[in-house]
Tab-separated table of C-alpha atoms and ligand atoms in Angstrom:
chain	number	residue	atom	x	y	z
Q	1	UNK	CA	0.000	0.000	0.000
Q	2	UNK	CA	1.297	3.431	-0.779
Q	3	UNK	CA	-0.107	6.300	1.157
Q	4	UNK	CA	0.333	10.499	0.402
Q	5	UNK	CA	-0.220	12.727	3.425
Q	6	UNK	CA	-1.098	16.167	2.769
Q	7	UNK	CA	-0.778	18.951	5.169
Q	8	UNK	CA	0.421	22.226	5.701
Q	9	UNK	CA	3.759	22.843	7.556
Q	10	UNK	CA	3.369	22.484	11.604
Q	11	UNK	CA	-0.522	20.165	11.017
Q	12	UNK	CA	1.922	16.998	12.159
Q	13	UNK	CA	2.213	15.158	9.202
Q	14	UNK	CA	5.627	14.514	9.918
Q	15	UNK	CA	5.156	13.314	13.152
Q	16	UNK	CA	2.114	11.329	11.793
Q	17	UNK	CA	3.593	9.478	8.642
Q	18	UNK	CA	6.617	8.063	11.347
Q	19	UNK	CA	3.737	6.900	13.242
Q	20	UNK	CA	2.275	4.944	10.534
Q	21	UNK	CA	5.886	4.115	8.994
Q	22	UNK	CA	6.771	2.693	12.581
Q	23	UNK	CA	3.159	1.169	13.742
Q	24	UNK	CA	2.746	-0.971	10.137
Q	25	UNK	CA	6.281	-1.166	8.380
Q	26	UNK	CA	6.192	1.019	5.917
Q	27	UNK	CA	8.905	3.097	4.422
Q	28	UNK	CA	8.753	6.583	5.357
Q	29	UNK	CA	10.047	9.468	2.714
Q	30	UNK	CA	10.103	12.889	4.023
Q	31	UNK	CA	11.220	15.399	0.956
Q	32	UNK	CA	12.207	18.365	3.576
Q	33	UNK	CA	14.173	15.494	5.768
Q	34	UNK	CA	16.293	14.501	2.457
Q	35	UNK	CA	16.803	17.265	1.344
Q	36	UNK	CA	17.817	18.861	5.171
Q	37	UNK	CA	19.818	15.584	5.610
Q	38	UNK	CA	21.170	15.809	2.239
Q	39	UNK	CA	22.459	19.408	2.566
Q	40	UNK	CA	23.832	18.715	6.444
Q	41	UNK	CA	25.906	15.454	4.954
Q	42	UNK	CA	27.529	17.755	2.704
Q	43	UNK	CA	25.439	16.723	-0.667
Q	44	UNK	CA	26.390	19.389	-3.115
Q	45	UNK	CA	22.681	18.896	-5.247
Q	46	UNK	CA	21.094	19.263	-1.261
Q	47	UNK	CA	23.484	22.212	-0.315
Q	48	UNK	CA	22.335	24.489	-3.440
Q	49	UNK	CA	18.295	23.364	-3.020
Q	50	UNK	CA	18.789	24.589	0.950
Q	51	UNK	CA	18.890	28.387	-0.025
Q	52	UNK	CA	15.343	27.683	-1.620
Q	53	UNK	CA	14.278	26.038	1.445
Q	54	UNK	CA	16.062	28.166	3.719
Q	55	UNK	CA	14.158	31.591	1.620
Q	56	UNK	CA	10.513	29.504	2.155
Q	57	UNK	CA	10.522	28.628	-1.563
Q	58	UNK	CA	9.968	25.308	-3.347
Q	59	UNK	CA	12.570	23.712	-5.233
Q	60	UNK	CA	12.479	22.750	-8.799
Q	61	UNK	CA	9.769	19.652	-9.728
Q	62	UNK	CA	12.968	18.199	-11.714
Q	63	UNK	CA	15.031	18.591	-9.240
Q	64	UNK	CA	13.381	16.846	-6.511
Q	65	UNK	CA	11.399	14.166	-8.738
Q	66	UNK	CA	15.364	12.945	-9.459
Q	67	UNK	CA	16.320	12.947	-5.682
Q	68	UNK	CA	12.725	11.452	-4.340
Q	69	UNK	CA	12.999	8.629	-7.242
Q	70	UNK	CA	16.275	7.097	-5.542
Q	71	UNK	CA	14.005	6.827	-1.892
Q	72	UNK	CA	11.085	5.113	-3.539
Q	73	UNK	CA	10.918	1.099	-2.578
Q	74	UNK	CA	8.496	-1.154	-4.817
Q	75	UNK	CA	5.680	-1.174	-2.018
Q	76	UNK	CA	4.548	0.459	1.317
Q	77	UNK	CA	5.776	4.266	1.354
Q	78	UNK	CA	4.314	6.479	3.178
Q	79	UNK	CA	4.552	10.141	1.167
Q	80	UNK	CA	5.354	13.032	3.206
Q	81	UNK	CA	5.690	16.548	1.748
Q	82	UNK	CA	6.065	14.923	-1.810
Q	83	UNK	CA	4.385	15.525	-4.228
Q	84	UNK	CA	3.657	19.641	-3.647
Q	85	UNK	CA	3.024	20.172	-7.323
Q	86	UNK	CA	0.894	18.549	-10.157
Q	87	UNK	CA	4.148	17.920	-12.133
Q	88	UNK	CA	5.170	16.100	-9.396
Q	89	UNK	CA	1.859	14.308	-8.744
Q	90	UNK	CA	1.831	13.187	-12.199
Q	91	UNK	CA	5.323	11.550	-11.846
Q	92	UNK	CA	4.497	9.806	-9.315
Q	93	UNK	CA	1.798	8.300	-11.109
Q	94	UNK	CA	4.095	7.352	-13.838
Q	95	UNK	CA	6.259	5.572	-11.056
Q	96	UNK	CA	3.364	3.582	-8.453
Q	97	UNK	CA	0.218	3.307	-7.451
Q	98	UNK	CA	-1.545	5.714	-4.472
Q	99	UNK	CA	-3.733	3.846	-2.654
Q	100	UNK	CA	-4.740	6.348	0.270
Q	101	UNK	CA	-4.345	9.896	0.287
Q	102	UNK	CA	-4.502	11.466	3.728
Q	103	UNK	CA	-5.576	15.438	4.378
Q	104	UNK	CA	-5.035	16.843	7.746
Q	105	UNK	CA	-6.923	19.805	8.022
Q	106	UNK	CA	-6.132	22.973	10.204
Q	107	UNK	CA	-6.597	26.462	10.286
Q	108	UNK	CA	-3.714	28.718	9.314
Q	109	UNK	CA	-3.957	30.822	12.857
Q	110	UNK	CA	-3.474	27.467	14.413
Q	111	UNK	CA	-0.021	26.614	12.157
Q	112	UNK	CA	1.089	30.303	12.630
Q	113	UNK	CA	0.979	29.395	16.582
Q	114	UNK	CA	2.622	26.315	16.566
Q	115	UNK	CA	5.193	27.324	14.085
Q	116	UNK	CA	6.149	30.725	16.111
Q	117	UNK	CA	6.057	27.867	19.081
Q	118	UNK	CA	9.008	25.620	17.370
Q	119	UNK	CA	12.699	26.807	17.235
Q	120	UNK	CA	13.778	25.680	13.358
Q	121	UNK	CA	15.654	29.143	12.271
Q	122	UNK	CA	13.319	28.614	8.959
Q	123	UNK	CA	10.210	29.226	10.902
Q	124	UNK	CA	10.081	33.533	11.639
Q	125	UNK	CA	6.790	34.450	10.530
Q	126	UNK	CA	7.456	35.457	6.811
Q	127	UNK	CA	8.494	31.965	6.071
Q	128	UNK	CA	5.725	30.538	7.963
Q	129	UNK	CA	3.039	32.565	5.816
Q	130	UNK	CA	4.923	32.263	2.462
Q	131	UNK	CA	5.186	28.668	3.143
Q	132	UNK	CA	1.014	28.408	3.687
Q	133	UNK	CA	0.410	30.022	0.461
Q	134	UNK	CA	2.908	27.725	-1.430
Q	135	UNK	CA	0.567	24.965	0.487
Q	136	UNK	CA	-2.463	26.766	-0.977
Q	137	UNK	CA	-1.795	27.532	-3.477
Q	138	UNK	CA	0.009	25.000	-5.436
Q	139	UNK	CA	-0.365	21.404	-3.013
Q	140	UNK	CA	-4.039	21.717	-1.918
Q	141	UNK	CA	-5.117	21.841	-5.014
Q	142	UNK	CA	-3.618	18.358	-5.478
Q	143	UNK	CA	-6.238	16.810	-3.394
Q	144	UNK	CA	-8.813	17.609	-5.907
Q	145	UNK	CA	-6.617	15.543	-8.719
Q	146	UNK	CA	-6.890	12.759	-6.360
Q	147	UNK	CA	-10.317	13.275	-4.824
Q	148	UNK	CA	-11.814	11.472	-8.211
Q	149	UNK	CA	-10.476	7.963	-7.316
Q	150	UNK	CA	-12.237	7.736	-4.074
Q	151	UNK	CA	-9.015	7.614	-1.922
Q	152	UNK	CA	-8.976	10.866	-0.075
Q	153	UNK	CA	-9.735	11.107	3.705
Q	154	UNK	CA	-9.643	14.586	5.244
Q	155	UNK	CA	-8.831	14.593	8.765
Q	156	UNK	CA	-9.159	17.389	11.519
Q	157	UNK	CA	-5.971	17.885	12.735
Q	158	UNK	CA	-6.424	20.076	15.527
Q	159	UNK	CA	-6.480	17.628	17.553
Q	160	UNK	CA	-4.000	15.775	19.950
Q	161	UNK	CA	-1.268	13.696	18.238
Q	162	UNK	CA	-2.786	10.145	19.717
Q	163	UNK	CA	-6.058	11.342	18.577
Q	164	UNK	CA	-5.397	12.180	15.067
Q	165	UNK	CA	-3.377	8.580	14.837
Q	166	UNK	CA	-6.594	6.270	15.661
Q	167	UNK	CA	-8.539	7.778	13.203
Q	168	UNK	CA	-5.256	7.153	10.183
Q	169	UNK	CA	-4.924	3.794	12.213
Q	170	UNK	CA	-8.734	2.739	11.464
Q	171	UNK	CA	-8.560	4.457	7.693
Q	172	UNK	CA	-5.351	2.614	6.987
Q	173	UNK	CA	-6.873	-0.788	8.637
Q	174	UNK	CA	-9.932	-0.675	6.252
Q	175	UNK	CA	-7.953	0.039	3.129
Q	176	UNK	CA	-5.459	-2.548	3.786
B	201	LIG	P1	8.873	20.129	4.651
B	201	LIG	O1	9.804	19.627	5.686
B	201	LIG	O2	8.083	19.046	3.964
B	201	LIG	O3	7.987	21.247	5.148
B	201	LIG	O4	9.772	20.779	3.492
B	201	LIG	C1	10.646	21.854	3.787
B	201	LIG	C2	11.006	22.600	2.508
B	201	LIG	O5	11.672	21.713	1.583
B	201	LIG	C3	9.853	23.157	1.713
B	201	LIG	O6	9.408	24.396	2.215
B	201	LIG	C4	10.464	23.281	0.326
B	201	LIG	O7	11.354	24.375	0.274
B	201	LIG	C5	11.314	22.026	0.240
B	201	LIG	N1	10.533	20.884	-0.294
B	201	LIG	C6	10.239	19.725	0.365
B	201	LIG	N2	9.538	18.894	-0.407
B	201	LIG	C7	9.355	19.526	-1.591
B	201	LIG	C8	8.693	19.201	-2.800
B	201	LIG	N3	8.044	18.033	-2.929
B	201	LIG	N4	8.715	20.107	-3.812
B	201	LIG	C9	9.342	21.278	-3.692
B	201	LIG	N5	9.983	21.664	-2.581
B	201	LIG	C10	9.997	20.807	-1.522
């Protein structure tokens, strides 16, 4: 089973997709933890991308379709910040099969609080609200390509953590 979450920045989809990664085996790829991890290990491809992460921008579809390819096993990935765009959506396509697309759903007041609440040095306000209309603009929409196929479960996500994870636990469960 391959599974997308979609969420904006601070909704806990990170935090989520390890949950599910951990709780049924699956293979967790986080695009912002390559590419961070990339960029820390001294990865010249990681190290120029940074400045665009570091500045609240996205990076090239090319770009990161190359360095997301080399994560993705045959089965059982769990999706998590990739794909953002529709070029990147229909890559994917090209590549597996989504099974279950996730949506946690929160307010933007609510990320702005969290966010101002975490210490990452890309997370002053500016970032925060450039990287919610990057979410809006250009990832949310992506829901719609997949709402069509019958696979796309919004969840409330202003919530507690343990609460949010029974509901994906049940969803993932049923689909299995
Ligand atoms: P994240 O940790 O998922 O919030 O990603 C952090 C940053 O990495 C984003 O704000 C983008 O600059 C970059 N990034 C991560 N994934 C992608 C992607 N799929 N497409 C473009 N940029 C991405």
């Amino acid at each position: 089973m391959n599974i997308i979450i979609f969420g904006p920045q601070g909704s806990g989809k990170g935090t989520q997709a390890q949950l599910l990664s951990e709780t049924f085996g699956m293979h967790h790829i986080s695009s912002g933890d390559i590419l961070r991890d990339g960029a820390t290990l001294g990865d010249k491809k990681c190290q120029k991308l940074k400045k665009l992460l570091d500045a609240g921008e996205l990076v090239p579809d090319k770009e990161i379709i190359s360095i997301i390819k080399e994560h993705i096993k045959e089965d059982d990935n769990i999706f998590d910040g990739f794909p953002r765009t529709l070029e990147q959506a229909h890559e994917l396509d090209d590549i597996i099969e989504i099974d279950l697309v996730i949506e946690l759903n929160i307010p933007d007041e609510e990320v702005i609080k969290r966010m101002k609440l975490r210490k990452r040095d890309d997370d002053k306000e500016e970032l925060i609200k450039k990287r919610l209309e990057h979410y809006h603009d250009e990832t949310e929409p992506l829901i719609e390509y997949y709402r069509p196929r019958g696979i796309v479960h919004t969840i409330n996500a202003n919530r507690p953590i343990q609460e949010i994870f029974n509901d994906l636990v049940k969803i993932v469960e049923k689909n299995k």
